[in-house]
Amino acid sequence: MSTHPDLPKTLVHFTGRPRAENEELPDFAQGDAEDRLVNILHSGVLRGNTTFWTDAPVICFSEVTEEARRVMLREGVRRGPYPPWGLVLDRERLIAVGARPALYVSRTELALIKEELPQRTYNRCVVYEPDAAKGRSDWLFEREWRLCYGPAQTAALKITPELVAGVIVGRKGWMPPPRQSAVHAASQLKSMLEDIPSMVQSLRENMPAGASVGRISVSSGSWTTKFAGAADRLARWYWDGGALVEDGFSFGVTGGPEQ
């Protein structure tokens, strides 16, 4: 891989961006940018959908350099700053699974490509019309890459520890919440405690003469913190309003990672 400073070793999948008011999101992408990052870490899967000019699902990434990331998070380019939430992914591994740079073309070229070239090539295209008289469309700053799928395929990229270099988050020391809520865990524990008297009675009825019940312990260990395996020990950078700051590692898993 080239070591040119303008070609970063990682790509970013931002889980939020400034959106048009009428833009609709798929069911799996509901909530805000933080919610979407949590869903990805919990499920271990990055999902795609159709987007502008595509007729089949794609997963999008950005080849922004470190300085460009700061600009996008601080002031943005067109519709305002990007929310500081996203996955930082290994460029070489994305290439290995088929991700490639988007093709920036005119509307005329786009029509020709749709007629003459394979669907996946068409779905890598982004309209580039910087002339306002032609209905200005200029998204070059995103330096977009796409992983394209067929119309009958499920656009789902498994997130592995080798693929994920880290996460961008909105605050220092951030941790994704447990998959199972504390309320649900507490309810389970309460139910178990209520069962103890009947457990003790059953033990007494079935124990040899002269034996006794000493102590019963109840553990809720793995109920309250369970993340996908890829969320274990991720590097983390938090946005302090002006820069991305290293924040060590995150998401040590209680009870072992879920594969």
Tab-separated table of N, CA and C in Angstrom, residues 80-150:
chain	number	residue	atom	x	y	z
A	80	GLY	N	-23.119	21.466	7.575
A	80	GLY	CA	-22.730	21.571	8.977
A	80	GLY	C	-21.857	20.401	9.394
A	81	PRO	N	-21.417	20.390	10.650
A	81	PRO	CA	-20.492	19.357	11.114
A	81	PRO	C	-21.122	17.976	11.196
A	82	TYR	N	-20.278	16.972	11.047
A	82	TYR	CA	-20.692	15.582	11.221
A	82	TYR	C	-20.750	15.255	12.713
A	83	PRO	N	-21.699	14.450	13.156
A	83	PRO	CA	-21.689	13.984	14.541
A	83	PRO	C	-20.430	13.144	14.790
A	84	PRO	N	-19.784	13.283	15.957
A	84	PRO	CA	-18.515	12.588	16.212
A	84	PRO	C	-18.688	11.143	16.653
A	85	TRP	N	-19.250	10.334	15.768
A	85	TRP	CA	-19.463	8.918	16.057
A	85	TRP	C	-19.164	8.110	14.812
A	86	GLY	N	-18.332	7.074	14.946
A	86	GLY	CA	-18.045	6.263	13.774
A	86	GLY	C	-17.042	5.159	14.046
A	87	LEU	N	-16.903	4.291	13.058
A	87	LEU	CA	-15.941	3.194	13.090
A	87	LEU	C	-14.741	3.562	12.236
A	88	VAL	N	-13.547	3.293	12.754
A	88	VAL	CA	-12.312	3.455	11.989
A	88	VAL	C	-11.893	2.061	11.528
A	89	LEU	N	-11.795	1.861	10.206
A	89	LEU	CA	-11.636	0.525	9.639
A	89	LEU	C	-10.353	0.415	8.818
A	90	ASP	N	-9.759	-0.759	8.842
A	90	ASP	CA	-8.519	-1.012	8.131
A	90	ASP	C	-8.733	-0.981	6.620
A	91	ARG	N	-7.994	-0.123	5.956
A	91	ARG	CA	-8.176	0.084	4.518
A	91	ARG	C	-7.908	-1.196	3.717
A	92	GLU	N	-6.797	-1.875	4.006
A	92	GLU	CA	-6.429	-3.054	3.240
A	92	GLU	C	-7.466	-4.164	3.364
A	93	ARG	N	-8.026	-4.340	4.552
A	93	ARG	CA	-9.027	-5.391	4.743
A	93	ARG	C	-10.332	-5.040	4.038
A	94	LEU	N	-10.670	-3.750	3.970
A	94	LEU	CA	-11.852	-3.353	3.209
A	94	LEU	C	-11.656	-3.612	1.721
A	95	ILE	N	-10.449	-3.337	1.230
A	95	ILE	CA	-10.155	-3.620	-0.178
A	95	ILE	C	-10.306	-5.117	-0.448
A	96	ALA	N	-9.847	-5.943	0.505
A	96	ALA	CA	-9.897	-7.396	0.328
A	96	ALA	C	-11.323	-7.918	0.202
A	97	VAL	N	-12.295	-7.238	0.834
A	97	VAL	CA	-13.687	-7.698	0.743
A	97	VAL	C	-14.448	-7.003	-0.386
A	98	GLY	N	-13.767	-6.131	-1.142
A	98	GLY	CA	-14.397	-5.570	-2.329
A	98	GLY	C	-14.682	-4.085	-2.314
A	99	ALA	N	-14.351	-3.375	-1.250
A	99	ALA	CA	-14.595	-1.934	-1.217
A	99	ALA	C	-13.667	-1.215	-2.202
A	100	ARG	N	-14.197	-0.194	-2.872
A	100	ARG	CA	-13.416	0.572	-3.836
A	100	ARG	C	-13.851	2.041	-3.787
A	101	PRO	N	-12.999	2.956	-4.261
A	101	PRO	CA	-13.380	4.370	-4.280
A	101	PRO	C	-14.607	4.612	-5.140
A	102	ALA	N	-15.415	5.569	-4.719
A	102	ALA	CA	-16.566	5.968	-5.531
A	102	ALA	C	-16.077	6.615	-6.827
A	103	LEU	N	-16.906	6.544	-7.848
A	103	LEU	CA	-16.609	7.168	-9.136
A	103	LEU	C	-17.426	8.450	-9.245
A	104	TYR	N	-16.772	9.597	-9.346
A	104	TYR	CA	-17.461	10.880	-9.433
A	104	TYR	C	-17.656	11.226	-10.906
A	105	VAL	N	-18.914	11.266	-11.334
A	105	VAL	CA	-19.227	11.416	-12.758
A	105	VAL	C	-20.335	12.444	-12.949
A	106	SER	N	-20.482	12.904	-14.186
A	106	SER	CA	-21.592	13.809	-14.519
A	106	SER	C	-22.873	13.008	-14.650
A	107	ARG	N	-24.000	13.706	-14.681
A	107	ARG	CA	-25.269	13.017	-14.845
A	107	ARG	C	-25.345	12.305	-16.198
A	108	THR	N	-24.748	12.908	-17.225
A	108	THR	CA	-24.729	12.288	-18.550
A	108	THR	C	-23.939	10.984	-18.512
A	109	GLU	N	-22.774	11.033	-17.863
A	109	GLU	CA	-21.958	9.821	-17.739
A	109	GLU	C	-22.686	8.753	-16.938
A	110	LEU	N	-23.389	9.182	-15.893
A	110	LEU	CA	-24.103	8.229	-15.044
A	110	LEU	C	-25.138	7.454	-15.844
A	111	ALA	N	-25.851	8.139	-16.724
A	111	ALA	CA	-26.857	7.475	-17.546
A	111	ALA	C	-26.221	6.447	-18.478
A	112	LEU	N	-25.072	6.785	-19.052
A	112	LEU	CA	-24.373	5.865	-19.944
A	112	LEU	C	-23.856	4.654	-19.184
A	113	ILE	N	-23.322	4.895	-17.989
A	113	ILE	CA	-22.799	3.800	-17.175
A	113	ILE	C	-23.911	2.823	-16.818
A	114	LYS	N	-25.085	3.348	-16.488
A	114	LYS	CA	-26.197	2.474	-16.116
A	114	LYS	C	-26.606	1.586	-17.271
A	115	GLU	N	-26.496	2.095	-18.503
A	115	GLU	CA	-26.897	1.327	-19.684
A	115	GLU	C	-25.834	0.311	-20.110
A	116	GLU	N	-24.556	0.632	-19.893
A	116	GLU	CA	-23.500	-0.133	-20.544
A	116	GLU	C	-22.585	-0.917	-19.603
A	117	LEU	N	-22.547	-0.580	-18.332
A	117	LEU	CA	-21.604	-1.226	-17.419
A	117	LEU	C	-22.339	-2.019	-16.341
A	118	PRO	N	-21.651	-2.936	-15.642
A	118	PRO	CA	-22.301	-3.751	-14.608
A	118	PRO	C	-22.931	-2.904	-13.508
A	119	GLN	N	-23.954	-3.488	-12.880
A	119	GLN	CA	-24.712	-2.765	-11.851
A	119	GLN	C	-23.806	-2.273	-10.723
A	120	ARG	N	-22.851	-3.103	-10.272
A	120	ARG	CA	-22.005	-2.698	-9.151
A	120	ARG	C	-21.116	-1.510	-9.519
A	121	THR	N	-20.729	-1.414	-10.784
A	121	THR	CA	-19.978	-0.243	-11.214
A	121	THR	C	-20.875	0.991	-11.160
A	122	TYR	N	-22.089	0.850	-11.639
A	122	TYR	CA	-23.044	1.960	-11.582
A	122	TYR	C	-23.271	2.417	-10.142
A	123	ASN	N	-23.379	1.465	-9.233
A	123	ASN	CA	-23.679	1.821	-7.842
A	123	ASN	C	-22.484	2.383	-7.081
A	124	ARG	N	-21.339	2.400	-7.693
A	124	ARG	CA	-20.195	3.107	-7.115
A	124	ARG	C	-20.163	4.570	-7.541
A	125	CYS	N	-21.084	4.964	-8.382
A	125	CYS	CA	-21.048	6.318	-8.949
A	125	CYS	C	-21.734	7.349	-8.056
A	126	VAL	N	-21.120	8.531	-7.995
A	126	VAL	CA	-21.686	9.688	-7.305
A	126	VAL	C	-21.706	10.838	-8.301
A	127	VAL	N	-22.841	11.489	-8.430
A	127	VAL	CA	-22.941	12.598	-9.382
A	127	VAL	C	-22.072	13.763	-8.930
A	128	TYR	N	-21.245	14.249	-9.849
A	128	TYR	CA	-20.397	15.417	-9.581
A	128	TYR	C	-20.731	16.483	-10.608
A	129	GLU	N	-21.479	17.472	-10.182
A	129	GLU	CA	-21.866	18.608	-11.024
A	129	GLU	C	-21.654	19.880	-10.218
A	130	PRO	N	-20.425	20.415	-10.172
A	130	PRO	CA	-20.161	21.603	-9.342
A	130	PRO	C	-20.800	22.880	-9.872
A	131	ASP	N	-21.277	22.849	-11.105
A	131	ASP	CA	-21.912	24.022	-11.708
A	131	ASP	C	-23.336	24.157	-11.185
A	132	ALA	N	-23.617	25.235	-10.484
A	132	ALA	CA	-24.945	25.455	-9.903
A	132	ALA	C	-26.029	25.476	-10.977
A	133	ALA	N	-25.705	25.902	-12.167
A	133	ALA	CA	-26.695	25.978	-13.243
A	133	ALA	C	-27.186	24.595	-13.654
A	134	LYS	N	-26.398	23.561	-13.351
A	134	LYS	CA	-26.786	22.196	-13.709
A	134	LYS	C	-27.366	21.431	-12.524
A	135	GLY	N	-27.685	22.165	-11.455
A	135	GLY	CA	-28.212	21.510	-10.252
A	135	GLY	C	-27.074	21.020	-9.381
A	136	ARG	N	-26.344	21.923	-8.834
A	136	ARG	CA	-25.064	21.671	-8.167
A	136	ARG	C	-25.072	20.418	-7.284
A	137	SER	N	-24.076	19.562	-7.509
A	137	SER	CA	-23.873	18.374	-6.690
A	137	SER	C	-22.365	18.165	-6.542
A	138	ASP	N	-21.862	18.434	-5.358
A	138	ASP	CA	-20.412	18.347	-5.139
A	138	ASP	C	-20.144	17.737	-3.767
A	139	TRP	N	-19.787	16.442	-3.758
A	139	TRP	CA	-19.513	15.725	-2.516
A	139	TRP	C	-18.080	15.176	-2.493
A	140	LEU	N	-17.188	15.817	-3.236
A	140	LEU	CA	-15.810	15.340	-3.305
A	140	LEU	C	-15.139	15.279	-1.931
A	141	PHE	N	-15.527	16.183	-1.037
A	141	PHE	CA	-14.867	16.238	0.270
A	141	PHE	C	-15.059	14.960	1.076
A	142	GLU	N	-16.122	14.189	0.767
A	142	GLU	CA	-16.341	12.940	1.495
A	142	GLU	C	-15.333	11.861	1.105
A	143	ARG	N	-14.693	12.009	-0.046
A	143	ARG	CA	-13.729	11.015	-0.540
A	143	ARG	C	-14.291	9.613	-0.296
A	144	GLU	N	-15.447	9.400	-0.882
A	144	GLU	CA	-16.238	8.210	-0.552
A	144	GLU	C	-15.705	6.928	-1.198
A	145	TRP	N	-15.794	5.853	-0.432
A	145	TRP	CA	-15.597	4.485	-0.919
A	145	TRP	C	-16.908	3.750	-0.708
A	146	ARG	N	-17.125	2.705	-1.522
A	146	ARG	CA	-18.344	1.919	-1.364
A	146	ARG	C	-18.054	0.425	-1.485
A	147	LEU	N	-18.805	-0.332	-0.704
A	147	LEU	CA	-18.864	-1.781	-0.827
A	147	LEU	C	-20.241	-2.076	-1.385
A	148	CYS	N	-20.304	-2.566	-2.626
A	148	CYS	CA	-21.582	-2.708	-3.332
A	148	CYS	C	-22.089	-4.148	-3.305
A	149	TYR	N	-23.396	-4.277	-3.203
A	149	TYR	CA	-24.059	-5.581	-3.155
A	149	TYR	C	-25.072	-5.689	-4.286
A	150	GLY	N	-25.464	-6.909	-4.588
A	150	GLY	CA	-26.511	-7.122	-5.566
A	150	GLY	C	-27.870	-6.851	-4.954
